[in-house]
Coordinates of C-alpha atoms and ligand atoms in Angstrom, one line a residue:
M1 CA -7.7 -24.8 -6.1
Q2 CA -10.8 -23.5 -4.3
K3 CA -10.6 -19.7 -4.0
L4 CA -10.8 -18.2 -0.5
N5 CA -13.9 -15.9 0.0
V6 CA -12.9 -12.5 1.3
A7 CA -14.7 -9.5 2.7
V8 CA -14.0 -5.8 1.7
L9 CA -14.8 -3.1 4.3
G10 CA -15.4 0.3 2.7
A11 CA -16.1 -1.5 -0.6
T12 CA -17.8 1.5 -2.2
G13 CA -14.9 4.0 -1.7
A14 CA -11.9 4.9 -3.9
V15 CA -9.7 2.1 -2.4
G16 CA -12.7 -0.3 -1.9
Q17 CA -13.4 -0.1 -5.7
R18 CA -9.8 -0.9 -6.4
F19 CA -10.0 -4.0 -4.2
I20 CA -13.1 -5.1 -6.2
Q21 CA -11.4 -4.5 -9.5
L22 CA -8.0 -6.1 -8.5
L23 CA -9.7 -9.2 -6.9
E24 CA -11.9 -9.9 -9.9
D25 CA -9.5 -12.3 -11.6
H26 CA -7.4 -13.1 -8.6
P27 CA -6.1 -16.7 -8.6
W28 CA -6.5 -17.3 -4.8
F29 CA -9.1 -14.8 -3.5
Q30 CA -12.7 -13.9 -4.5
V31 CA -14.9 -11.2 -3.0
G32 CA -17.8 -12.8 -1.0
E33 CA -18.8 -9.9 1.2
V34 CA -19.0 -6.2 0.7
I35 CA -19.4 -3.8 3.6
A36 CA -20.0 0.0 3.7
S37 CA -21.7 2.7 5.7
E38 CA -25.4 2.9 6.7
R39 CA -25.9 4.9 3.5
S40 CA -25.1 1.8 1.4
A41 CA -26.1 -1.1 3.6
G42 CA -29.0 -3.2 2.3
K43 CA -28.5 -2.0 -1.3
L44 CA -27.1 -4.1 -4.1
Y45 CA -23.4 -3.1 -4.6
S46 CA -24.2 -1.8 -8.1
E47 CA -26.8 0.5 -6.6
A48 CA -24.7 1.7 -3.7
V49 CA -21.5 2.4 -5.5
N50 CA -20.6 5.4 -7.7
W51 CA -18.1 3.4 -9.8
V52 CA -15.3 5.7 -10.8
L53 CA -12.9 3.1 -12.4
D54 CA -13.0 2.0 -16.0
G55 CA -16.0 -0.1 -17.1
E56 CA -18.6 -1.5 -14.8
P57 CA -18.3 -3.2 -11.4
P58 CA -17.7 -7.0 -11.9
S59 CA -21.1 -8.7 -12.3
R60 CA -20.7 -11.1 -9.4
V61 CA -19.9 -8.3 -7.0
A62 CA -22.5 -6.0 -8.5
N63 CA -25.2 -8.4 -7.3
L64 CA -24.0 -8.7 -3.7
T65 CA -26.0 -6.9 -1.1
V66 CA -23.9 -4.5 0.9
K67 CA -23.6 -5.4 4.6
P68 CA -23.4 -3.0 7.5
L69 CA -20.2 -2.7 9.4
D70 CA -21.6 -3.9 12.7
G71 CA -22.7 -7.3 11.3
E72 CA -20.9 -10.6 11.5
F73 CA -18.8 -11.8 8.6
D74 CA -18.1 -15.3 7.3
S75 CA -14.7 -14.5 5.7
L76 CA -11.5 -15.3 7.5
L77 CA -9.6 -12.7 5.5
I78 CA -10.9 -9.1 5.6
F79 CA -9.6 -6.2 3.5
S80 CA -10.3 -2.9 5.1
A81 CA -10.7 0.4 3.2
L82 CA -12.5 2.2 6.0
P83 CA -11.8 5.8 7.1
K84 CA -9.7 5.8 10.2
E85 CA -12.5 6.7 12.6
A86 CA -14.7 3.8 11.5
A87 CA -11.6 1.4 11.5
Q88 CA -10.4 2.4 14.9
T89 CA -12.6 0.1 17.1
R90 CA -14.1 -2.2 14.5
E91 CA -10.8 -3.6 13.2
L92 CA -9.8 -4.5 16.7
E93 CA -13.2 -6.3 17.3
L94 CA -12.8 -8.2 14.1
A95 CA -9.2 -9.3 14.9
A96 CA -10.4 -10.3 18.4
A97 CA -13.1 -12.4 16.7
G98 CA -10.5 -14.3 14.8
H99 CA -10.4 -12.5 11.4
I100 CA -7.2 -11.6 9.6
V101 CA -7.6 -7.8 8.8
C102 CA -5.4 -6.3 6.1
T103 CA -6.0 -2.6 6.5
N104 CA -5.4 0.6 4.7
A105 CA -6.6 2.8 7.5
S106 CA -4.0 4.7 9.5
S107 CA -5.6 3.8 12.9
H108 CA -3.3 1.0 13.9
R109 CA -0.3 1.5 11.6
M110 CA 2.0 2.8 14.3
A111 CA 1.0 0.3 17.1
D112 CA 4.2 -1.4 18.0
D113 CA 2.8 -4.9 17.5
V114 CA 1.2 -4.2 14.1
P115 CA 3.3 -4.9 11.1
L116 CA 3.4 -2.1 8.5
L117 CA 4.1 -4.5 5.8
L118 CA 5.6 -4.0 2.3
P119 CA 6.7 -7.5 1.3
E120 CA 9.6 -6.5 -1.0
I121 CA 11.3 -4.4 1.7
N122 CA 10.2 -5.8 5.1
A123 CA 8.7 -9.3 4.7
E124 CA 10.3 -10.3 8.0
H125 CA 8.1 -7.8 9.9
L126 CA 5.2 -10.3 9.3
A127 CA 6.5 -12.3 12.3
L128 CA 5.3 -9.4 14.5
I129 CA 1.9 -11.1 14.2
D130 CA 3.0 -13.8 16.6
V131 CA 3.9 -11.0 19.1
Q132 CA 0.6 -9.3 18.5
R133 CA -1.4 -12.5 19.1
H134 CA 0.5 -13.4 22.2
R135 CA 0.1 -9.9 23.7
R136 CA -3.5 -9.3 22.7
G137 CA -4.7 -12.9 23.3
W138 CA -6.5 -13.2 20.0
E139 CA -6.2 -15.6 17.1
G140 CA -6.9 -13.0 14.4
A141 CA -4.5 -10.3 13.4
I142 CA -4.2 -6.8 12.0
I143 CA -1.7 -6.2 9.3
A144 CA -1.4 -2.6 8.0
N145 CA -0.1 -1.1 4.8
S146 CA 1.3 2.3 4.7
N147 CA 0.1 5.8 3.7
C148 CA 0.2 6.0 -0.1
T149 CA 2.8 8.8 -0.3
V150 CA 5.4 7.0 1.7
M151 CA 5.3 4.1 -0.8
P152 CA 7.5 5.6 -3.6
V153 CA 9.9 6.9 -0.9
V154 CA 10.5 3.7 1.0
M155 CA 10.5 1.6 -2.2
A156 CA 13.3 3.7 -3.6
L157 CA 15.3 3.9 -0.3
A158 CA 15.1 0.3 0.6
P159 CA 17.9 -1.0 -1.6
L160 CA 20.1 1.9 -0.5
R161 CA 20.0 1.1 3.3
K162 CA 23.4 -0.7 2.9
Y163 CA 25.0 2.7 2.1
G164 CA 23.8 4.3 5.4
I165 CA 20.9 6.7 4.6
T166 CA 21.7 9.8 6.7
Q167 CA 19.0 12.3 5.7
V168 CA 16.0 12.5 3.3
Q169 CA 13.9 15.5 2.2
S170 CA 10.8 14.8 0.1
V171 CA 8.3 17.0 -1.7
S172 CA 5.2 15.2 -2.9
M173 CA 2.7 16.0 -5.7
Q174 CA -0.3 13.8 -4.8
A175 CA -3.2 12.8 -6.9
I176 CA -6.8 13.7 -6.0
S177 CA -7.9 10.0 -5.7
G178 CA -5.6 10.0 -2.6
A179 CA -8.3 12.0 -0.8
G180 CA -11.0 9.3 -1.4
Y181 CA -14.4 9.9 -3.1
P182 CA -15.7 12.5 -3.6
G183 CA -12.5 13.9 -2.3
V184 CA -11.3 17.4 -3.1
A185 CA -13.9 19.7 -4.6
S186 CA -13.2 20.5 -8.3
L187 CA -13.4 24.3 -7.5
D188 CA -10.5 23.8 -5.2
I189 CA -8.2 21.5 -7.2
L190 CA -8.7 22.5 -10.9
D191 CA -6.1 25.0 -12.1
N192 CA -4.5 24.8 -8.7
V193 CA -2.0 23.2 -6.4
I194 CA -2.8 22.9 -2.7
P195 CA 0.4 23.1 -0.5
Y196 CA -1.1 21.2 2.5
I197 CA -2.6 17.8 3.2
A198 CA -3.9 17.4 6.7
G199 CA -1.8 14.9 8.8
E200 CA 0.2 13.7 5.8
E201 CA 3.7 14.9 6.6
P202 CA 4.1 13.4 10.1
K203 CA 2.6 10.1 8.8
L204 CA 5.1 9.9 6.0
E205 CA 8.1 10.6 8.3
A206 CA 7.1 8.1 11.0
E207 CA 6.0 5.4 8.7
A208 CA 9.2 5.5 6.6
R209 CA 11.3 4.9 9.8
K210 CA 9.1 2.0 10.8
M211 CA 8.9 0.4 7.4
L212 CA 12.7 0.6 6.8
G213 CA 13.4 -0.6 10.3
R214 CA 14.5 -4.1 11.6
F215 CA 12.5 -6.7 13.4
D216 CA 14.6 -8.0 16.4
G217 CA 12.2 -10.9 17.2
E218 CA 10.0 -8.8 19.5
R219 CA 9.7 -5.3 18.1
I220 CA 10.6 -3.1 15.1
L221 CA 13.7 -1.1 15.6
D222 CA 13.0 2.1 13.5
L223 CA 15.7 3.1 11.0
D224 CA 17.5 6.0 12.5
L225 CA 16.6 8.4 9.7
N226 CA 16.5 12.1 9.6
I227 CA 13.5 12.7 7.2
S228 CA 11.6 15.9 6.4
A229 CA 8.4 15.7 4.2
T230 CA 6.3 18.3 2.4
C231 CA 3.1 17.1 0.9
T232 CA 1.0 18.9 -1.8
R233 CA -2.1 18.0 -3.8
V234 CA -2.1 18.5 -7.6
P235 CA -4.8 18.0 -10.3
V236 CA -3.8 14.5 -11.3
L237 CA -6.3 11.6 -11.0
D238 CA -4.0 8.8 -9.9
G239 CA -0.3 8.5 -9.0
H240 CA 1.8 10.2 -6.4
L241 CA 5.0 11.7 -7.6
V242 CA 7.7 12.6 -5.0
N243 CA 10.9 14.6 -5.4
I244 CA 13.5 13.2 -3.0
S245 CA 16.9 14.5 -1.9
M246 CA 19.1 12.2 0.2
G247 CA 22.4 11.9 1.9
L248 CA 24.3 8.5 2.0
A249 CA 27.2 7.8 4.4
D250 CA 29.0 5.9 1.7
K251 CA 29.2 7.7 -1.6
P252 CA 28.2 5.2 -4.3
L253 CA 28.4 6.2 -8.0
I254 CA 25.2 7.3 -9.6
E255 CA 25.4 4.2 -11.9
T256 CA 25.8 1.9 -8.9
I257 CA 22.6 3.2 -7.4
I258 CA 20.7 2.8 -10.6
E259 CA 21.9 -0.8 -10.8
D260 CA 20.8 -1.4 -7.2
W261 CA 17.3 -0.2 -8.2
R262 CA 17.1 -2.2 -11.4
S263 CA 18.3 -5.4 -9.8
F264 CA 16.1 -5.0 -6.7
A265 CA 13.7 -7.9 -6.0
G266 CA 11.8 -8.9 -2.9
P267 CA 13.2 -11.7 -0.7
D268 CA 12.4 -15.3 -0.5
L269 CA 9.1 -16.2 -2.3
V270 CA 7.8 -12.6 -2.6
P271 CA 8.6 -12.3 -6.3
S272 CA 6.5 -15.4 -7.0
L273 CA 3.4 -14.0 -5.3
P274 CA 0.6 -13.4 -7.9
T275 CA 0.4 -9.6 -7.4
A276 CA 4.1 -9.0 -7.2
P277 CA 5.5 -7.1 -10.2
L278 CA 8.4 -8.7 -12.1
R279 CA 10.5 -5.6 -11.4
P280 CA 9.3 -3.6 -8.2
L281 CA 11.6 -0.7 -9.3
E282 CA 11.9 0.6 -12.8
Y283 CA 14.5 3.2 -13.5
L284 CA 13.6 5.5 -16.5
T285 CA 16.4 7.2 -18.3
Q286 CA 14.3 9.9 -20.1
P287 CA 15.0 13.3 -18.5
D288 CA 11.3 14.1 -18.1
R289 CA 10.1 10.9 -16.4
P290 CA 8.5 9.5 -14.3
Q291 CA 5.2 11.1 -15.0
P292 CA 1.9 10.1 -13.4
R293 CA -0.2 9.7 -16.5
R294 CA 2.5 7.8 -18.4
D295 CA 4.1 5.7 -15.7
R296 CA 1.5 5.0 -12.9
N297 CA 0.5 1.7 -14.4
A298 CA 4.0 0.2 -14.6
G299 CA 3.9 -3.4 -13.4
N300 CA 0.1 -3.3 -13.4
G301 CA 0.3 -0.4 -11.0
M302 CA 2.5 -2.3 -8.6
A303 CA 6.0 -1.0 -9.8
T304 CA 7.5 2.2 -8.5
S305 CA 9.1 4.3 -11.3
I306 CA 12.2 6.3 -10.6
G307 CA 14.1 8.8 -12.7
R308 CA 16.3 11.9 -12.7
L309 CA 19.0 10.6 -10.3
R310 CA 21.6 13.3 -10.2
P311 CA 24.0 15.0 -7.8
C312 CA 22.5 17.3 -5.1
S313 CA 24.8 20.1 -3.9
I314 CA 23.2 20.1 -0.5
M315 CA 22.5 16.4 0.3
G316 CA 24.5 14.4 -2.2
Y317 CA 21.8 12.9 -4.5
K318 CA 18.3 13.7 -5.7
F319 CA 15.7 11.9 -7.9
A320 CA 12.0 11.5 -8.5
A321 CA 9.8 8.5 -7.7
L322 CA 6.2 7.6 -8.5
S323 CA 3.8 5.0 -7.3
H324 CA 0.1 4.4 -8.1
N325 CA -1.7 5.5 -4.9
T326 CA -4.7 3.2 -5.0
I327 CA -2.9 0.2 -6.3
R328 CA 0.7 -0.1 -4.9
G329 CA -0.2 2.6 -2.3
A330 CA -3.3 0.9 -1.1
A331 CA -5.4 -2.1 -2.4
G332 CA -2.7 -3.8 -4.4
C333 CA -0.3 -3.7 -1.5
S334 CA -2.9 -5.1 0.8
I335 CA -3.6 -7.9 -1.5
L336 CA 0.2 -8.6 -1.8
N337 CA 0.4 -8.6 2.0
A338 CA -2.5 -11.2 2.1
E339 CA -0.7 -13.3 -0.5
L340 CA 2.4 -13.4 1.7
L341 CA 0.2 -14.3 4.7
A342 CA -1.3 -17.2 2.8
A343 CA 2.1 -18.4 1.6
K344 CA 3.4 -18.3 5.1
G345 CA 0.5 -20.2 6.6
Y346 CA -1.3 -17.4 8.4
L347 CA -4.7 -18.1 6.7
G348 CA -5.7 -21.3 8.4
D349 CA -6.0 -24.2 6.1
F350 CA -5.7 -22.1 3.0
Q351 CA -2.0 -22.4 2.0
P352 CA -1.4 -22.2 -1.7
L353 CA 1.7 -23.7 -3.2
V354 CA 3.6 -20.6 -4.3
D355 CA 6.4 -22.4 -6.2
A356 CA 3.9 -23.8 -8.6
L357 CA 2.6 -20.4 -9.5
V358 CA 3.6 -18.5 -12.6
V359 CA 4.3 -14.8 -11.8
Q360 CA 1.6 -12.7 -13.5
Q361 CA 2.6 -9.5 -15.2
Ligands
LIG1 P1 -13.4 6.9 0.6 O1 -13.4 7.0 -0.9 O2 -14.0 8.0 1.4 O3 -14.3 5.5 1.0 C1 -14.7 5.3 2.3 C2 -15.4 3.9 2.4 O4 -15.7 3.6 3.7 C3 -16.7 4.0 1.6 O5 -17.0 2.6 1.2 C4 -17.7 4.3 2.7 O6 -19.0 3.8 2.5 C5 -17.1 3.5 3.9 N1 -17.5 4.1 5.2 C6 -17.4 5.4 5.6 N2 -17.8 5.5 6.9 C7 -18.2 4.3 7.3 C8 -18.7 3.7 8.5 N3 -18.9 4.5 9.6 N4 -19.0 2.4 8.5 C9 -18.8 1.6 7.4 N5 -18.3 2.1 6.3 C10 -18.0 3.4 6.2 O7 -12.0 6.6 1.2 P2 -10.7 5.9 0.5 O8 -9.9 7.0 -0.2 O9 -11.2 4.7 -0.2 O10 -9.8 5.5 1.8 C11 -10.2 4.4 2.6 C12 -9.1 4.2 3.6 O11 -7.8 3.9 2.9 C13 -8.8 5.5 4.4 O12 -8.5 5.1 5.8 C14 -7.6 6.1 3.8 O13 -6.8 6.9 4.6 C15 -6.8 4.9 3.3 N6 -6.0 5.1 2.1 C16 -6.4 5.7 1.0 C17 -5.6 5.8 -0.1 C18 -6.1 6.5 -1.4 O14 -5.2 6.6 -2.3 N7 -7.3 6.9 -1.5 C19 -4.3 5.3 -0.1 C20 -3.9 4.6 1.1 C21 -4.7 4.5 2.2 P3 -20.2 4.6 1.8 O15 -19.9 4.7 0.3 O16 -21.4 3.8 2.1 O17 -20.2 6.0 2.5

């Protein structure tokens, strides 16, 4: 099968580099265009990027010339890892020009015709694209994925919606790569914890309600969830760990919830998509897990690790959940979203046969 050429906006940043790394051996997509700021445009990718991941940038991408954001792009599918200010107008222009934009920026996440997609938990939200195209009169589309910290929260809560989630309180310990590159100054974060991340808490609360909500054919009906978030930055490279307390209207046994997590799989063809992990949720029985350094790469960085489920005297239950912020929380999720788009026929003539694929793990 001929691979589809894709473009990566913000290709030199923390999330952009993850895109380049994850797409290197992708069975359907290959990077054909890299885009960054004026600082980088015109340079070879290898010269423009300060590669912070293991090894070297893949040689094919290393030799691509970085394009400016205001140029025209050949690729139908565009992955965006732009800061929200740069994404705000340009992503709209690109969708209007017919591109399918899978974005990590927060600019359009809460627009009521933009799916905030996480295939395992809300694949049906994809159909919101038809509403978006009709309303905006364009043939392209914007599909967002969420803030990286909401990821472990919604992944863990999704299988428990059937019990009636009444309230949630979360306290995050977020890795420094979540702040992008160069991110937080070492003099601020080493030997320290910062109990504030600008804008993060309201995003987590609003995005969780939308992602766990229901699509009624025209709009997303948010989950009626009382949620309160505290977000902190800790000196960890990758992986956001969140302590979560929750109330459930029904009172399932601890063992039942663990079984719900262990048996959880995405709907329909989602588990067969190339980037989908075999088990989206892994429950760890050791009393001191999950830990960022040990567990962030579960399922190639796409699985959420959960542990320490126990009674909470205030809300009923409490536990810890961890997701890799630049893989499941950003580039990996965007790629999974694009795979779902391809499988559902949203990428023009490019429609791979998903049943014929072997799940990679
Ligand atoms: P980053 O490391 O600061 O990278 C930003 C990228 O955008 C760089 O490639 C930069 O290019 C480019 N850029 C900046 N201004 C631009 C402009 N005016 N025109 C064109 N390109 C421009 O940020 P990041 O952490 O990768 O985050 C990217 C986006 O993903 C943000 O919206 C962020 O909120 C979101 N996100 C991040 C994470 C995470 O864990 N880091 C998780 C989820 C979502 P130069 O190198 O040329 O400056």
